[in-house]
Short mmCIF file of C-alpha atoms in Angstrom, two decimals:
data_model
loop_
_atom_site.label_atom_id
_atom_site.label_comp_id
_atom_site.label_asym_id
_atom_site.label_seq_id
_atom_site.Cartn_x
_atom_site.Cartn_y
_atom_site.Cartn_z
CA UNK A 5 -11.89 13.54 13.66
CA UNK A 6 -8.54 14.09 15.34
CA UNK A 7 -8.47 12.87 18.93
CA UNK A 8 -7.39 15.28 21.68
CA UNK A 9 -3.95 14.48 23.10
CA UNK A 10 -3.34 14.17 26.83
CA UNK A 11 0.36 14.48 27.68
CA UNK A 12 1.68 13.04 30.95
CA UNK A 13 5.08 14.44 31.91
CA UNK A 14 7.07 12.58 34.58
CA UNK A 15 10.13 13.16 36.64
CA UNK A 16 11.89 9.80 37.09
CA UNK A 17 13.93 9.51 40.29
CA UNK A 18 11.65 9.02 43.33
CA UNK A 19 8.65 9.56 41.05
CA UNK A 20 8.59 6.35 39.03
CA UNK A 21 11.50 4.58 40.76
CA UNK A 22 12.27 4.44 44.46
CA UNK A 23 15.53 6.44 44.65
CA UNK A 24 18.15 8.17 42.47
CA UNK A 25 18.79 5.95 39.45
CA UNK A 26 22.58 6.02 39.96
CA UNK A 27 22.13 4.46 43.41
CA UNK A 28 20.95 1.05 42.16
CA UNK A 29 23.98 -0.19 40.23
CA UNK A 30 26.36 2.56 39.09
CA UNK A 31 27.43 3.88 42.50
CA UNK A 32 27.79 0.38 44.04
CA UNK A 33 30.03 -0.54 41.08
CA UNK A 34 32.42 2.18 42.30
CA UNK A 35 32.59 0.61 45.74
CA UNK A 36 30.93 3.71 47.20
CA UNK A 37 27.70 4.24 49.09
CA UNK A 38 25.18 6.70 47.60
CA UNK A 39 25.89 9.08 50.51
CA UNK A 40 29.63 9.04 49.73
CA UNK A 41 29.17 9.61 46.00
CA UNK A 42 26.67 12.44 46.33
CA UNK A 43 28.82 14.09 48.99
CA UNK A 44 31.80 14.07 46.61
CA UNK A 45 29.72 15.35 43.67
CA UNK A 46 27.96 18.08 45.65
CA UNK A 47 31.16 19.24 47.33
CA UNK A 48 32.90 19.42 43.94
CA UNK A 49 30.01 21.47 42.55
CA UNK A 50 30.01 23.91 45.48
CA UNK A 51 33.78 24.43 45.47
CA UNK A 52 33.91 25.16 41.75
CA UNK A 53 30.46 26.80 41.45
CA UNK A 54 29.29 24.21 38.94
CA UNK A 55 25.69 23.36 38.19
CA UNK A 56 24.77 20.33 40.31
CA UNK A 57 23.82 18.20 37.30
CA UNK A 58 27.10 18.91 35.50
CA UNK A 59 28.95 18.27 38.77
CA UNK A 60 27.50 14.80 39.23
CA UNK A 61 28.09 13.90 35.56
CA UNK A 62 31.75 14.94 35.88
CA UNK A 63 32.10 13.01 39.14
CA UNK A 64 30.73 9.87 37.49
CA UNK A 65 33.47 10.02 34.87
CA UNK A 66 36.24 10.86 37.35
CA UNK A 67 35.35 8.17 39.87
CA UNK A 68 35.04 5.52 37.16
CA UNK A 69 38.41 6.52 35.65
CA UNK A 70 40.12 6.49 39.05
CA UNK A 71 39.06 2.87 39.46
CA UNK A 72 39.71 1.96 35.80
CA UNK A 73 36.14 0.78 35.44
CA UNK A 74 34.37 0.51 32.07
CA UNK A 75 32.21 3.54 31.30
CA UNK A 76 30.40 3.36 27.99
CA UNK A 77 26.87 4.09 26.92
CA UNK A 78 26.15 0.38 26.87
CA UNK A 79 27.43 -0.02 30.43
CA UNK A 80 25.06 2.67 31.68
CA UNK A 81 22.08 1.24 29.79
CA UNK A 82 22.82 -2.16 31.34
CA UNK A 83 22.83 -0.60 34.82
CA UNK A 84 19.31 0.67 34.18
CA UNK A 85 18.06 -2.92 34.36
CA UNK A 86 18.49 -2.81 38.16
CA UNK A 87 16.05 0.08 38.66
CA UNK A 88 13.28 -0.66 41.18
CA UNK A 89 9.92 0.82 40.19
CA UNK A 90 7.06 1.79 42.48
CA UNK A 91 4.06 -0.56 42.68
CA UNK A 92 1.89 -0.48 39.58
CA UNK A 93 4.36 1.44 37.39
CA UNK A 94 5.17 -1.57 35.21
CA UNK A 95 1.69 -1.69 33.66
CA UNK A 96 0.58 1.90 34.41
CA UNK A 97 1.19 3.21 30.91
CA UNK A 98 -0.73 0.41 29.20
CA UNK A 99 -3.70 0.90 31.54
CA UNK A 100 -3.77 4.69 31.19
CA UNK A 101 -3.47 4.45 27.40
CA UNK A 102 -6.35 1.98 27.25
CA UNK A 103 -8.56 4.17 29.44
CA UNK A 104 -7.75 7.19 27.29
CA UNK A 105 -8.73 5.26 24.18
CA UNK A 106 -12.07 4.36 25.80
CA UNK A 107 -12.70 8.06 26.44
CA UNK A 108 -11.65 9.18 22.96
CA UNK A 109 -8.34 10.65 24.15
CA UNK A 110 -4.89 9.83 22.82
CA UNK A 111 -2.48 9.57 25.77
CA UNK A 112 1.26 10.25 25.45
CA UNK A 113 3.94 9.88 28.11
CA UNK A 114 7.18 11.87 28.45
CA UNK A 115 10.13 11.87 30.84
CA UNK A 116 11.69 15.16 32.00
CA UNK A 117 14.49 14.17 34.37
CA UNK A 118 17.80 15.40 35.76
CA UNK A 119 18.91 11.76 35.78
CA UNK A 120 20.63 10.00 32.89
CA UNK A 121 18.86 9.06 29.66
CA UNK A 122 21.21 6.11 29.24
CA UNK A 123 20.13 4.53 32.53
CA UNK A 124 16.44 5.25 31.87
CA UNK A 125 16.75 3.51 28.50
CA UNK A 126 17.85 0.36 30.31
CA UNK A 127 14.73 0.30 32.49
CA UNK A 128 11.81 -1.99 31.71
CA UNK A 129 9.50 0.96 30.94
CA UNK A 130 11.64 2.96 28.51
CA UNK A 131 9.52 2.01 25.49
CA UNK A 132 6.43 3.59 27.09
CA UNK A 133 7.64 7.15 26.45
CA UNK A 134 7.21 9.21 23.31
CA UNK A 135 10.35 11.13 24.29
CA UNK A 136 12.87 10.97 27.11
CA UNK A 137 14.34 14.34 28.09
CA UNK A 138 17.16 13.66 30.52
CA UNK A 139 20.83 14.42 31.04
CA UNK A 140 23.06 12.57 28.61
CA UNK A 141 26.73 12.23 27.66
CA UNK A 142 28.27 12.66 24.21
CA UNK A 143 30.62 9.77 23.44
CA UNK A 144 33.69 9.76 21.18
CA UNK A 145 34.46 7.12 18.56
CA UNK A 146 35.89 4.81 21.25
CA UNK A 147 32.67 4.99 23.25
CA UNK A 148 34.18 7.18 25.96
CA UNK A 149 32.01 9.99 27.41
CA UNK A 150 33.71 13.29 26.63
CA UNK A 151 31.09 16.01 27.04
CA UNK A 152 27.56 16.54 28.38
CA UNK A 153 25.19 16.21 25.44
CA UNK A 154 22.32 17.50 27.57
CA UNK A 155 22.15 18.63 31.20
CA UNK A 156 18.64 18.97 32.62
CA UNK A 157 18.48 20.94 35.86
CA UNK A 158 15.28 21.94 37.64
CA UNK A 159 14.73 25.20 35.74
CA UNK A 160 15.85 23.78 32.37
CA UNK A 161 12.99 21.29 32.69
CA UNK A 162 10.50 23.96 31.70
CA UNK A 163 11.82 24.26 28.12
CA UNK A 164 10.71 20.69 27.47
CA UNK A 165 7.17 21.52 28.56
CA UNK A 166 7.14 24.15 25.78
CA UNK A 167 8.58 21.64 23.32
CA UNK A 168 5.79 19.17 24.07
CA UNK A 169 3.21 21.97 23.90
CA UNK A 170 4.36 23.00 20.41
CA UNK A 171 5.34 19.54 19.18
CA UNK A 172 8.96 20.62 18.66
CA UNK A 173 10.59 17.57 20.24
CA UNK A 174 14.08 17.84 18.69
CA UNK A 175 16.33 19.51 21.32
CA UNK A 176 18.58 20.90 18.57
CA UNK A 177 15.67 22.83 17.01
CA UNK A 178 15.58 26.10 18.91
CA UNK A 179 14.31 28.23 16.03
CA UNK A 180 10.94 26.48 15.65
CA UNK A 181 10.56 26.34 19.42
CA UNK A 182 10.91 30.12 19.65
CA UNK A 183 8.79 30.94 16.59
CA UNK A 184 5.43 32.54 17.32
CA UNK A 185 2.59 30.04 17.07
CA UNK A 186 -1.16 30.63 17.57
CA UNK A 187 -2.51 28.83 20.62
CA UNK A 188 -5.04 26.85 18.59
CA UNK A 189 -2.28 25.35 16.42
CA UNK A 190 -0.14 24.05 19.27
CA UNK A 191 0.01 20.28 19.33
CA UNK A 192 -0.80 19.70 23.01
CA UNK A 193 -2.61 22.53 24.84
CA UNK A 194 -1.32 23.20 28.35
CA UNK A 195 -4.74 22.33 29.77
CA UNK A 196 -4.25 18.81 28.37
CA UNK A 197 -0.99 18.31 30.28
CA UNK A 198 -0.30 16.62 33.61
CA UNK A 199 3.07 16.86 35.38
CA UNK A 200 3.96 14.18 37.92
CA UNK A 201 6.92 14.74 40.26
CA UNK A 202 8.06 14.29 43.82
CA UNK A 203 9.73 17.42 45.16
CA UNK A 204 11.32 20.85 44.93
CA UNK A 205 13.23 20.13 41.72
CA UNK A 206 9.85 19.78 40.01
CA UNK A 207 8.36 23.03 41.30
CA UNK A 208 9.05 25.19 38.18
CA UNK A 209 7.20 22.68 35.97
CA UNK A 210 4.45 22.21 38.54
CA UNK A 211 3.84 25.96 38.85
CA UNK A 212 3.89 26.25 35.07
CA UNK A 213 1.21 23.57 34.76
CA UNK A 214 -1.06 25.31 37.23
CA UNK A 215 -0.49 28.76 35.69
CA UNK A 216 -1.48 27.59 32.20
CA UNK A 217 -4.41 25.36 33.10
CA UNK A 218 -2.72 21.97 33.35
CA UNK A 219 -2.56 19.71 36.39
CA UNK A 220 0.33 19.04 38.78
CA UNK A 221 0.58 15.90 40.89
CA UNK A 222 3.19 15.11 43.56
CA UNK A 223 3.81 11.55 44.72
CA UNK A 224 5.45 10.66 48.00
CA UNK A 225 7.09 7.99 50.11
CA UNK A 226 6.95 8.30 53.87
CA UNK A 227 10.42 9.88 53.83
CA UNK A 228 9.26 12.90 51.83
CA UNK A 229 5.58 13.07 52.74
CA UNK A 230 5.91 16.30 54.76
CA UNK A 231 7.70 18.06 51.91
CA UNK A 232 5.01 17.02 49.45
CA UNK A 233 2.25 18.13 51.81
CA UNK A 234 3.98 21.51 51.92
CA UNK A 235 3.76 21.72 48.12
CA UNK A 236 0.01 21.20 48.35
CA UNK A 237 -0.41 23.71 51.21
CA UNK A 238 1.49 26.37 49.22
CA UNK A 239 -0.55 25.85 46.07
CA UNK A 240 2.28 24.41 44.01
CA UNK A 241 0.44 21.19 43.15
CA UNK A 242 -3.18 20.21 42.66
CA UNK A 243 -2.99 16.76 44.22
CA UNK A 244 -0.68 14.56 46.29
CA UNK A 245 -0.71 10.76 46.44
CA UNK A 246 1.32 7.90 47.82
CA UNK A 247 3.68 6.61 45.12
CA UNK A 248 1.50 3.65 44.21
CA UNK A 249 0.37 3.45 40.59
CA UNK A 250 -1.67 0.27 41.01
CA UNK A 251 -5.15 -0.02 39.56
CA UNK A 252 -7.81 1.22 41.97
CA UNK A 253 -5.57 3.58 43.96
CA UNK A 254 -6.51 7.22 44.53
CA UNK A 255 -3.80 8.23 42.04
CA UNK A 256 -5.27 5.92 39.41
CA UNK A 257 -8.80 7.23 40.00
CA UNK A 258 -7.79 10.89 39.82
CA UNK A 259 -5.79 10.45 36.61
CA UNK A 260 -8.83 8.79 35.04
CA UNK A 261 -10.97 11.75 36.13
CA UNK A 262 -8.47 14.14 34.50
CA UNK A 263 -8.66 12.16 31.25
CA UNK A 264 -12.47 12.28 31.43
CA UNK A 265 -12.27 16.05 31.92
CA UNK A 266 -10.03 16.44 28.86
CA UNK A 267 -12.48 14.40 26.78
CA UNK A 268 -15.49 16.42 27.98
CA UNK A 269 -13.83 19.80 27.41
CA UNK A 270 -12.82 18.73 23.92
CA UNK A 271 -16.39 17.71 23.09
CA UNK A 272 -17.78 20.99 24.47
CA UNK A 273 -15.29 22.96 22.41
CA UNK A 274 -16.22 21.06 19.26
CA UNK A 275 -19.93 21.62 19.90
CA UNK A 276 -19.30 25.34 20.38
CA UNK A 277 -17.40 25.56 17.07
CA UNK A 278 -20.00 23.57 15.14
CA UNK A 279 -22.85 25.77 16.40
CA UNK A 280 -20.98 28.94 15.47
CA UNK A 281 -20.33 27.62 11.96
CA UNK A 282 -23.94 26.47 11.56
CA UNK A 283 -25.15 30.05 11.95
CA UNK A 284 -22.40 31.48 9.75
CA UNK A 285 -20.43 32.84 12.68
CA UNK A 286 -16.66 33.20 12.88
CA UNK A 287 -14.52 31.09 15.15
CA UNK A 288 -12.26 33.68 16.73
CA UNK A 289 -8.68 32.93 17.66
CA UNK A 290 -8.66 31.44 21.16
CA UNK A 291 -12.41 30.84 21.17
CA UNK A 292 -11.95 27.05 21.03
CA UNK A 293 -10.23 27.39 24.39
CA UNK A 294 -13.32 29.03 25.88
CA UNK A 295 -14.17 25.78 27.69
#
């Protein structure tokens, strides 16, 4: 019997790590403070009416070139090694996977981030993810970044939720993504998805989760606790927790309850189908989703 799949979708900056990923090593290598860099990038974007993600990617290239600093894919991956993760994140994925296996659920983890794929790949947890959807540069034959390969802003994040839902993970495959597909043939039902983020840039995905039967979780540090509480008060998330992924925390307990729920609903659906077939009844399209 095929195990149900539970898909956990994570933002990265301030969700799994403590601040914007560029702040740890890339921006200091420019001799700038994070406040100075983001001021330059945001001002450039406003003046030229450029998407904020494209604006920061362009500013990274320009500021590195102005200082004649190396800027290759390998350099960015190396800078990912300085990322500081929240407590418990390092072994979170192993623990959640093991609990899912105990419950008869296959757990998968995905990143959907406006940060840089290259830096995420350098982090100690990059191998935990089935796919990393994040902004990325295209590099020429000399290794120089020449064009955005992918730019993931807060509304663009939602397309990757659909990709995971349908199992169409290749970002260059738009045709299959847009093809009609019966709900019962989609690889990961929305009600088996959990989105974990930290703020307003995650709201489109969070609202999407709640609209289609999935779960939305917001994590917080003291600096953004009020904003996260506002998300809960306005019905944009189901739960909020301190950004501590350690075993035994409230976040850990609730995620385990969600996995239990997925396992139970899958068993109820299977029982419903088997009883229908035992009396010669038809399983109607969408009926498996009754529970």
